[in-house]
């Protein structure tokens, strides 16, 4: 049954404005995710005290990962809501939930003040963030795809990921300024009270929440959603998602390389630079800042190239390059770490991530059924992020600790590349997206 009609419907007044409004929530999401990873050693001391630094760090990254495991739940629950009620209203709800999680972490007292309640509160904040993030990315990607001009869907959807790079850039700038301007882990505040320096960027995130809400409230609904004759009920969304589980699994596999590479070059890089390579915090921050800039550039390039050449050749090319170069590049870096070598390796991974991500987002929108597009897209990406992407800092720390090989995180990236190759070949066997045809028929 067709779910759309050819009757005239309102058009988006300004596509540039719509892109800015829809991606604003992504900024907040990634800003907070990056801060949690960058300040992981400090958060570990504040909420997970331990005599063993590695154990405390693993606890912190474990909470980071547990929050991500809420992504699939959010993808199903909030995805069904967005597919039923609309893209605009759904994106406002996701922003509200994300804001609550952000404020919770920012104001939570340290372990020294309230004991075991502190890590529990932080975990609740991360669970709320993960629940919201489960559909934020999918909701924004679907929105951008539905307002895209003909032949430019990959280019438009790539700005979802590009917006996150702006957040990384801003967070890195704030961190760099704090490290340069303030010495020590705490500052005197309000007449001598000790105030942890790592909390300042989190409070900055809290301060920009009202502005982002204002942008989201003025977001227009997509013409494609308004043109649908029938919006599925929640139960219909769940049944359709279950019927298309093969497509969701393939979508997850094709998204794994995006999520693992992204969390490696952004969230884990500062810790990798400081704790593993023994470079300065300033060097690690500067590398992360430059990575955010190149990520921002390569995402729309990848989307635009895939619009012209097709999704399959771009996905396979980048995945194959990542498979054969990930470990050798890290092995070269850890043999004699320098700022220049770390920058070169991270720039290579940034290129892989940006081009692949810009392509993958458009491919994933196209491979899932239209009437449950947000739910299926969000669930596929949430599984990739929850099971693989946000697990990357934990996996990298664990691999290095248990193998003694500082380049061992390369094996994790190679695994992700292998899944991407298998998924791309399965989806595009015969030249066209086979899974898409199956989804429409389901």
Tab-separated table of C-alpha atoms in Angstrom:
chain	number	residue	atom	x	y	z
A	1	UNK	CA	0.000	0.000	0.000
A	2	UNK	CA	1.293	3.432	-0.827
A	3	UNK	CA	1.769	5.737	2.115
A	4	UNK	CA	2.043	8.981	0.159
A	5	UNK	CA	0.041	11.074	-2.197
A	6	UNK	CA	0.885	13.285	-5.151
A	7	UNK	CA	-1.328	16.155	-3.999
A	8	UNK	CA	0.391	19.514	-3.450
A	9	UNK	CA	1.876	20.118	-0.031
A	10	UNK	CA	3.795	22.996	1.628
A	11	UNK	CA	7.453	23.353	0.729
A	12	UNK	CA	10.333	24.196	3.063
A	13	UNK	CA	10.824	27.971	3.012
A	14	UNK	CA	14.584	27.932	3.566
A	15	UNK	CA	16.621	24.746	3.290
A	16	UNK	CA	19.685	26.385	4.845
A	17	UNK	CA	17.600	27.481	7.823
A	18	UNK	CA	16.061	24.020	8.099
A	19	UNK	CA	19.513	22.414	8.115
A	20	UNK	CA	20.704	24.729	10.901
A	21	UNK	CA	17.593	24.221	13.026
A	22	UNK	CA	17.481	20.450	12.660
A	23	UNK	CA	21.194	19.892	13.311
A	24	UNK	CA	21.366	22.183	16.361
A	25	UNK	CA	20.419	19.324	18.685
A	26	UNK	CA	23.234	17.222	17.263
A	27	UNK	CA	25.593	19.921	18.455
A	28	UNK	CA	24.453	19.516	22.068
A	29	UNK	CA	24.516	15.711	21.853
A	30	UNK	CA	28.050	15.468	20.524
A	31	UNK	CA	29.326	18.335	22.681
A	32	UNK	CA	28.394	16.371	25.813
A	33	UNK	CA	29.579	13.022	24.437
A	34	UNK	CA	32.987	14.465	23.591
A	35	UNK	CA	33.360	16.185	26.953
A	36	UNK	CA	32.657	12.918	28.772
A	37	UNK	CA	35.418	11.206	26.781
A	38	UNK	CA	37.950	14.037	26.912
A	39	UNK	CA	37.580	14.565	30.656
A	40	UNK	CA	37.338	10.823	31.370
A	41	UNK	CA	40.430	10.791	33.663
A	42	UNK	CA	39.030	13.681	35.709
A	43	UNK	CA	35.508	12.198	35.810
A	44	UNK	CA	37.051	8.909	36.915
A	45	UNK	CA	38.705	10.649	39.881
A	46	UNK	CA	35.523	12.531	40.784
A	47	UNK	CA	32.975	9.715	40.569
A	48	UNK	CA	34.877	6.400	40.383
A	49	UNK	CA	37.823	6.672	42.801
A	50	UNK	CA	40.262	3.778	42.620
A	51	UNK	CA	43.908	3.121	43.459
A	52	UNK	CA	44.276	1.683	39.959
A	53	UNK	CA	44.086	4.422	37.303
A	54	UNK	CA	43.216	1.945	34.545
A	55	UNK	CA	40.373	0.468	36.608
A	56	UNK	CA	38.915	3.920	37.261
A	57	UNK	CA	39.194	4.774	33.570
A	58	UNK	CA	37.500	1.503	32.601
A	59	UNK	CA	34.652	2.283	35.021
A	60	UNK	CA	34.211	5.700	33.424
A	61	UNK	CA	34.245	4.356	29.865
A	62	UNK	CA	31.957	1.569	31.036
A	63	UNK	CA	29.352	4.131	32.119
A	64	UNK	CA	29.901	5.929	28.821
A	65	UNK	CA	29.118	2.666	27.020
A	66	UNK	CA	26.151	1.722	29.233
A	67	UNK	CA	24.541	5.040	28.348
A	68	UNK	CA	24.957	4.138	24.697
A	69	UNK	CA	23.189	0.828	25.231
A	70	UNK	CA	20.052	2.904	25.825
A	71	UNK	CA	20.278	4.067	22.211
A	72	UNK	CA	18.404	1.076	20.749
A	73	UNK	CA	15.634	1.579	23.328
A	74	UNK	CA	15.365	5.245	22.412
A	75	UNK	CA	15.456	4.360	18.712
A	76	UNK	CA	12.433	2.078	19.054
A	77	UNK	CA	10.353	4.143	21.484
A	78	UNK	CA	11.110	7.649	20.204
A	79	UNK	CA	11.481	6.470	16.599
A	80	UNK	CA	7.943	5.123	16.624
A	81	UNK	CA	6.770	8.427	18.097
A	82	UNK	CA	8.468	10.451	15.340
A	83	UNK	CA	7.160	8.194	12.557
A	84	UNK	CA	3.644	8.578	13.991
A	85	UNK	CA	3.491	12.197	15.185
A	86	UNK	CA	6.008	13.988	12.955
A	87	UNK	CA	9.670	14.898	12.545
A	88	UNK	CA	9.396	18.380	14.092
A	89	UNK	CA	7.624	17.430	17.342
A	90	UNK	CA	9.811	14.385	17.812
A	91	UNK	CA	13.053	16.353	17.515
A	92	UNK	CA	11.842	18.788	20.188
A	93	UNK	CA	11.153	15.883	22.580
A	94	UNK	CA	14.591	14.334	22.004
A	95	UNK	CA	16.263	17.660	22.739
A	96	UNK	CA	14.372	17.991	26.043
A	97	UNK	CA	15.495	14.538	27.212
A	98	UNK	CA	19.086	15.224	26.171
A	99	UNK	CA	19.030	18.509	28.096
A	100	UNK	CA	17.893	16.797	31.307
A	101	UNK	CA	20.745	14.276	31.070
A	102	UNK	CA	23.283	17.040	30.445
A	103	UNK	CA	22.210	19.112	33.444
A	104	UNK	CA	22.177	16.007	35.659
A	105	UNK	CA	25.853	15.252	34.962
A	106	UNK	CA	26.915	18.893	35.213
A	107	UNK	CA	25.497	19.444	38.725
A	108	UNK	CA	26.066	15.998	40.247
A	109	UNK	CA	28.243	16.203	43.420
A	110	UNK	CA	31.452	14.178	43.502
A	111	UNK	CA	31.921	10.784	45.210
A	112	UNK	CA	33.710	12.501	48.089
A	113	UNK	CA	30.528	14.447	48.880
A	114	UNK	CA	27.686	11.933	48.503
A	115	UNK	CA	29.411	8.571	48.152
A	116	UNK	CA	28.010	5.824	45.924
A	117	UNK	CA	25.047	8.020	44.939
A	118	UNK	CA	27.400	10.056	42.736
A	119	UNK	CA	28.207	7.365	40.138
A	120	UNK	CA	24.552	6.269	40.187
A	121	UNK	CA	23.377	9.811	39.346
A	122	UNK	CA	25.998	10.124	36.607
A	123	UNK	CA	24.832	6.797	35.176
A	124	UNK	CA	21.217	8.025	35.145
A	125	UNK	CA	22.311	11.157	33.303
A	126	UNK	CA	24.167	9.039	30.728
A	127	UNK	CA	21.149	6.739	30.319
A	128	UNK	CA	18.936	9.742	29.551
A	129	UNK	CA	21.491	11.050	27.062
A	130	UNK	CA	21.729	7.640	25.398
A	131	UNK	CA	17.944	7.267	25.243
A	132	UNK	CA	17.657	10.609	23.451
A	133	UNK	CA	20.678	10.071	21.213
A	134	UNK	CA	19.140	6.806	20.022
A	135	UNK	CA	16.795	8.713	17.740
A	136	UNK	CA	18.384	12.178	17.516
A	137	UNK	CA	20.797	11.201	14.771
A	138	UNK	CA	18.216	9.149	12.879
A	139	UNK	CA	15.538	11.812	13.220
A	140	UNK	CA	17.834	14.539	11.914
A	141	UNK	CA	19.170	12.370	9.068
A	142	UNK	CA	15.651	11.472	7.948
A	143	UNK	CA	14.596	15.114	8.169
A	144	UNK	CA	17.525	16.223	5.989
A	145	UNK	CA	16.896	13.425	3.501
A	146	UNK	CA	13.246	14.420	3.176
A	147	UNK	CA	14.026	18.086	2.447
A	148	UNK	CA	16.886	17.298	0.034
A	149	UNK	CA	16.731	18.452	-3.571
A	150	UNK	CA	16.683	15.695	-6.229
A	151	UNK	CA	20.014	13.934	-6.676
A	152	UNK	CA	21.567	15.500	-3.557
A	153	UNK	CA	20.330	13.289	-0.725
A	154	UNK	CA	23.819	12.176	0.285
A	155	UNK	CA	25.061	15.769	0.391
A	156	UNK	CA	22.140	16.943	2.540
A	157	UNK	CA	22.230	14.068	5.029
A	158	UNK	CA	25.991	14.502	5.481
A	159	UNK	CA	25.360	17.735	7.368
A	160	UNK	CA	23.962	15.720	10.247
A	161	UNK	CA	27.442	14.401	10.900
A	162	UNK	CA	29.131	17.680	9.998
A	163	UNK	CA	27.147	19.471	12.697
A	164	UNK	CA	28.641	17.139	15.279
A	165	UNK	CA	32.123	18.160	14.208
A	166	UNK	CA	31.314	21.772	15.072
A	167	UNK	CA	30.561	20.563	18.600
A	168	UNK	CA	33.894	18.735	18.786
A	169	UNK	CA	35.667	21.873	17.577
A	170	UNK	CA	33.978	24.117	20.154
A	171	UNK	CA	34.573	21.640	22.977
A	172	UNK	CA	38.241	21.281	22.034
A	173	UNK	CA	38.665	25.064	21.908
A	174	UNK	CA	37.125	25.444	25.372
A	175	UNK	CA	39.324	22.672	26.745
A	176	UNK	CA	42.443	24.180	25.200
A	177	UNK	CA	41.679	27.629	26.643
A	178	UNK	CA	41.021	26.164	30.102
A	179	UNK	CA	44.278	24.217	30.034
A	180	UNK	CA	46.214	27.311	28.990
A	181	UNK	CA	44.516	29.761	31.355
A	182	UNK	CA	44.071	27.643	34.475
A	183	UNK	CA	46.547	25.425	36.285
A	184	UNK	CA	45.563	22.436	38.391
A	185	UNK	CA	42.357	20.404	38.386
A	186	UNK	CA	40.314	22.840	40.491
A	187	UNK	CA	39.750	26.580	40.772
A	188	UNK	CA	38.686	28.768	43.666
A	189	UNK	CA	35.040	29.736	43.366
A	190	UNK	CA	32.653	31.826	45.485
A	191	UNK	CA	34.960	32.796	48.269
A	192	UNK	CA	37.340	29.862	48.259
A	193	UNK	CA	35.095	26.914	47.482
A	194	UNK	CA	36.843	24.337	45.282
A	195	UNK	CA	35.299	23.948	41.848
A	196	UNK	CA	36.422	21.210	39.432
A	197	UNK	CA	37.739	22.665	36.193
A	198	UNK	CA	36.221	19.874	34.095
A	199	UNK	CA	32.700	21.020	35.008
A	200	UNK	CA	33.029	24.382	33.241
A	201	UNK	CA	32.490	23.027	29.682
A	202	UNK	CA	29.481	21.033	30.911
A	203	UNK	CA	27.928	24.219	32.301
A	204	UNK	CA	28.607	25.902	28.953
A	205	UNK	CA	26.550	23.119	27.378
A	206	UNK	CA	23.751	23.846	29.837
A	207	UNK	CA	23.795	27.539	28.950
A	208	UNK	CA	23.294	26.942	25.213
A	209	UNK	CA	20.261	24.660	25.750
A	210	UNK	CA	17.660	27.506	25.675
A	211	UNK	CA	19.060	28.820	22.383
A	212	UNK	CA	18.883	25.377	20.770
A	213	UNK	CA	15.291	24.975	22.000
A	214	UNK	CA	14.426	28.256	20.305
A	215	UNK	CA	15.873	27.012	17.025
A	216	UNK	CA	14.065	23.682	17.208
A	217	UNK	CA	10.688	25.302	17.969
A	218	UNK	CA	10.803	27.145	14.627
A	219	UNK	CA	11.537	23.960	12.669
A	220	UNK	CA	9.097	23.208	9.832
A	221	UNK	CA	7.632	19.758	9.211
A	222	UNK	CA	8.948	17.993	6.096
A	223	UNK	CA	6.718	18.072	2.985
A	224	UNK	CA	7.267	14.334	2.532
A	225	UNK	CA	5.834	13.540	5.968
A	226	UNK	CA	2.890	15.920	5.428
A	227	UNK	CA	2.172	14.219	2.094
A	228	UNK	CA	1.758	10.771	3.636
A	229	UNK	CA	-1.848	9.554	3.506
A	230	UNK	CA	-1.509	7.473	6.636
A	231	UNK	CA	0.862	7.734	9.549
A	232	UNK	CA	1.479	4.332	11.149
A	233	UNK	CA	0.419	3.621	14.723
A	234	UNK	CA	3.014	2.637	17.289
A	235	UNK	CA	2.101	-1.044	17.018
A	236	UNK	CA	2.321	-0.878	13.207
A	237	UNK	CA	5.782	0.682	13.463
A	238	UNK	CA	6.957	-2.090	15.770
A	239	UNK	CA	5.554	-4.820	13.497
A	240	UNK	CA	7.159	-3.308	10.409
A	241	UNK	CA	10.506	-2.915	12.142
A	242	UNK	CA	10.367	-6.562	13.234
A	243	UNK	CA	9.487	-7.662	9.697
A	244	UNK	CA	12.505	-5.783	8.343
A	245	UNK	CA	15.023	-7.054	10.892
A	246	UNK	CA	17.439	-8.222	8.186
A	247	UNK	CA	17.628	-4.707	6.767
A	248	UNK	CA	18.194	-3.277	10.248
A	249	UNK	CA	21.062	-5.721	10.884
A	250	UNK	CA	22.688	-4.884	7.536
A	251	UNK	CA	22.213	-1.194	8.272
A	252	UNK	CA	23.898	-1.669	11.633
A	253	UNK	CA	26.835	-3.438	10.000
A	254	UNK	CA	27.326	-0.733	7.394
A	255	UNK	CA	27.245	1.951	10.130
A	256	UNK	CA	29.764	0.266	12.450
A	257	UNK	CA	32.831	1.689	10.675
A	258	UNK	CA	31.404	5.200	10.992
A	259	UNK	CA	30.765	4.920	14.726
A	260	UNK	CA	33.996	3.160	15.733
A	261	UNK	CA	36.239	5.472	13.715
A	262	UNK	CA	34.407	8.551	14.963
A	263	UNK	CA	34.674	7.670	18.638
A	264	UNK	CA	38.306	6.707	18.173
A	265	UNK	CA	39.375	9.990	16.543
A	266	UNK	CA	37.298	12.224	18.829
A	267	UNK	CA	36.281	10.794	22.207
A	268	UNK	CA	39.250	8.428	22.690
A	269	UNK	CA	42.017	10.471	21.031
A	270	UNK	CA	42.630	12.856	23.972
A	271	UNK	CA	42.981	9.919	26.394
A	272	UNK	CA	45.084	7.975	23.863
A	273	UNK	CA	47.408	10.947	23.392
A	274	UNK	CA	47.865	11.648	27.100
A	275	UNK	CA	47.714	8.242	28.774
A	276	UNK	CA	49.121	5.943	26.081
A	277	UNK	CA	51.403	8.058	23.895
A	278	UNK	CA	52.432	10.311	26.823
A	279	UNK	CA	51.991	13.474	24.774
A	280	UNK	CA	50.878	16.708	26.395
A	281	UNK	CA	47.211	17.590	26.914
A	282	UNK	CA	47.722	20.561	24.610
A	283	UNK	CA	49.027	18.320	21.809
A	284	UNK	CA	46.117	15.894	22.194
A	285	UNK	CA	43.614	18.748	22.209
A	286	UNK	CA	45.140	20.400	19.170
A	287	UNK	CA	45.020	17.136	17.210
A	288	UNK	CA	41.370	16.677	18.190
A	289	UNK	CA	40.574	20.235	17.164
A	290	UNK	CA	42.150	19.737	13.723
A	291	UNK	CA	40.345	16.408	13.348
A	292	UNK	CA	37.024	18.168	13.951
A	293	UNK	CA	37.811	20.639	11.160
A	294	UNK	CA	38.724	17.948	8.632
A	295	UNK	CA	35.760	15.796	9.660
A	296	UNK	CA	33.497	18.747	8.923
A	297	UNK	CA	35.019	19.094	5.444
A	298	UNK	CA	35.120	15.430	4.440
A	299	UNK	CA	31.512	14.622	5.391
A	300	UNK	CA	29.797	16.709	2.672
A	301	UNK	CA	32.537	15.721	0.225
A	302	UNK	CA	31.708	12.065	0.812
A	303	UNK	CA	27.975	12.720	0.479
A	304	UNK	CA	28.409	14.678	-2.754
A	305	UNK	CA	30.784	12.116	-4.296
A	306	UNK	CA	28.392	9.270	-3.477
A	307	UNK	CA	25.545	11.222	-5.108
A	308	UNK	CA	27.574	11.169	-8.324
A	309	UNK	CA	29.384	7.812	-8.209
A	310	UNK	CA	26.928	5.785	-6.134
A	311	UNK	CA	27.020	4.623	-2.526
A	312	UNK	CA	28.535	1.166	-3.071
A	313	UNK	CA	31.939	2.094	-4.597
A	314	UNK	CA	32.602	4.776	-1.970
A	315	UNK	CA	31.639	2.553	0.956
A	316	UNK	CA	33.752	-0.368	-0.294
A	317	UNK	CA	36.791	1.772	-1.128
A	318	UNK	CA	36.987	3.408	2.296
A	319	UNK	CA	36.252	0.184	4.184
A	320	UNK	CA	38.992	-1.672	2.311
A	321	UNK	CA	41.503	1.122	2.928
A	322	UNK	CA	40.677	1.096	6.625
A	323	UNK	CA	41.041	-2.687	6.804
A	324	UNK	CA	44.585	-2.718	5.419
A	325	UNK	CA	45.971	0.454	7.029
A	326	UNK	CA	44.457	0.752	10.545
A	327	UNK	CA	46.915	-1.423	12.463
A	328	UNK	CA	50.065	-0.548	10.444
A	329	UNK	CA	49.379	3.164	10.913
A	330	UNK	CA	48.924	2.836	14.688
A	331	UNK	CA	51.980	0.566	14.930
A	332	UNK	CA	54.046	3.251	13.179
A	333	UNK	CA	52.678	5.891	15.562
A	334	UNK	CA	53.260	4.076	18.862
A	335	UNK	CA	56.784	2.980	17.899
A	336	UNK	CA	58.012	6.546	18.409
A	337	UNK	CA	55.127	8.903	19.286
A	338	UNK	CA	55.352	12.520	18.224
A	339	UNK	CA	52.811	15.241	17.695
A	340	UNK	CA	53.419	15.177	13.939
A	341	UNK	CA	52.957	11.414	13.640
A	342	UNK	CA	49.801	11.456	15.754
A	343	UNK	CA	48.404	14.261	13.602
A	344	UNK	CA	49.201	12.347	10.386
A	345	UNK	CA	47.518	9.147	11.590
A	346	UNK	CA	44.467	10.989	12.907
A	347	UNK	CA	44.131	12.898	9.623
A	348	UNK	CA	44.058	9.574	7.777
A	349	UNK	CA	41.314	8.249	10.049
A	350	UNK	CA	39.470	11.560	9.731
A	351	UNK	CA	39.440	11.163	5.952
A	352	UNK	CA	38.118	7.620	6.263
A	353	UNK	CA	35.421	8.664	8.735
A	354	UNK	CA	34.257	11.771	6.887
A	355	UNK	CA	33.948	10.290	3.404
A	356	UNK	CA	32.448	7.032	4.669
A	357	UNK	CA	30.004	8.736	7.043
A	358	UNK	CA	28.831	11.227	4.416
A	359	UNK	CA	28.073	8.279	2.146
A	360	UNK	CA	26.682	5.906	4.772
A	361	UNK	CA	23.994	8.291	6.045
A	362	UNK	CA	22.444	8.656	2.600
A	363	UNK	CA	22.696	4.912	1.998
A	364	UNK	CA	20.998	4.045	5.280
A	365	UNK	CA	18.092	6.434	4.639
A	366	UNK	CA	17.540	4.824	1.246
A	367	UNK	CA	17.708	1.221	2.417
A	368	UNK	CA	14.968	1.370	5.079
A	369	UNK	CA	11.200	1.451	4.361
A	370	UNK	CA	9.770	4.961	4.053
A	371	UNK	CA	6.781	4.775	6.414
A	372	UNK	CA	8.963	3.608	9.347
A	373	UNK	CA	12.106	5.336	8.156
A	374	UNK	CA	13.005	7.057	11.435
A	375	UNK	CA	12.553	3.929	13.554
A	376	UNK	CA	14.522	1.574	11.299
A	377	UNK	CA	17.291	4.085	10.558
A	378	UNK	CA	17.636	5.019	14.226
A	379	UNK	CA	17.600	1.408	15.413
A	380	UNK	CA	20.267	0.346	12.907
A	381	UNK	CA	22.536	3.239	13.815
A	382	UNK	CA	21.805	2.948	17.541
A	383	UNK	CA	22.868	-0.708	17.508
A	384	UNK	CA	26.062	0.219	15.675
A	385	UNK	CA	26.810	3.028	18.128
A	386	UNK	CA	25.739	1.137	21.237
A	387	UNK	CA	27.420	-2.200	20.548
A	388	UNK	CA	30.490	-0.946	18.706
A	389	UNK	CA	31.019	2.817	18.431
A	390	UNK	CA	30.714	4.000	22.014
A	391	UNK	CA	32.361	0.772	23.161
A	392	UNK	CA	35.520	1.878	21.308
A	393	UNK	CA	37.177	3.803	24.202
A	394	UNK	CA	36.573	0.839	26.531
A	395	UNK	CA	37.704	-1.689	23.910
A	396	UNK	CA	40.852	0.283	23.103
A	397	UNK	CA	41.762	0.657	26.787
A	398	UNK	CA	41.082	-3.048	27.435
A	399	UNK	CA	43.053	-4.232	24.387
A	400	UNK	CA	46.105	-2.185	25.295
A	401	UNK	CA	45.965	-3.299	28.935
A	402	UNK	CA	45.583	-7.027	28.122
A	403	UNK	CA	47.878	-7.306	25.089
A	404	UNK	CA	50.549	-4.787	25.986
A	405	UNK	CA	50.364	-3.624	22.367
A	406	UNK	CA	49.640	0.098	22.151
A	407	UNK	CA	48.605	-0.331	18.520
A	408	UNK	CA	46.033	-3.032	19.325
A	409	UNK	CA	43.018	-0.665	18.934
A	410	UNK	CA	43.755	-1.078	15.232
A	411	UNK	CA	42.303	-4.600	15.427
A	412	UNK	CA	39.004	-3.124	16.628
A	413	UNK	CA	38.920	-0.745	13.652
A	414	UNK	CA	39.776	-3.596	11.274
A	415	UNK	CA	36.830	-5.593	12.622
A	416	UNK	CA	34.544	-2.635	11.920
A	417	UNK	CA	35.898	-2.300	8.385
A	418	UNK	CA	35.276	-5.996	7.725
A	419	UNK	CA	31.632	-5.664	8.786
A	420	UNK	CA	31.264	-2.650	6.488
A	421	UNK	CA	32.584	-4.574	3.492
A	422	UNK	CA	30.282	-7.540	4.119
A	423	UNK	CA	27.239	-5.283	4.581
A	424	UNK	CA	27.899	-3.176	1.484
A	425	UNK	CA	28.291	-6.284	-0.678
A	426	UNK	CA	25.071	-7.761	0.750
A	427	UNK	CA	23.010	-4.571	0.368
A	428	UNK	CA	24.179	-3.730	-3.131
A	429	UNK	CA	24.475	-7.181	-4.638
A	430	UNK	CA	23.335	-7.047	-8.242
A	431	UNK	CA	24.182	-3.341	-8.513
A	432	UNK	CA	21.150	-1.896	-6.693
A	433	UNK	CA	20.171	-1.882	-3.058
A	434	UNK	CA	18.573	-5.324	-2.809
A	435	UNK	CA	17.544	-4.679	0.762
A	436	UNK	CA	15.577	-1.610	-0.346
A	437	UNK	CA	13.452	-3.625	-2.731
A	438	UNK	CA	12.806	-6.210	0.002
A	439	UNK	CA	11.871	-3.466	2.476
A	440	UNK	CA	9.333	-1.871	0.177
A	441	UNK	CA	7.743	-5.252	-0.416
A	442	UNK	CA	7.623	-6.128	3.279
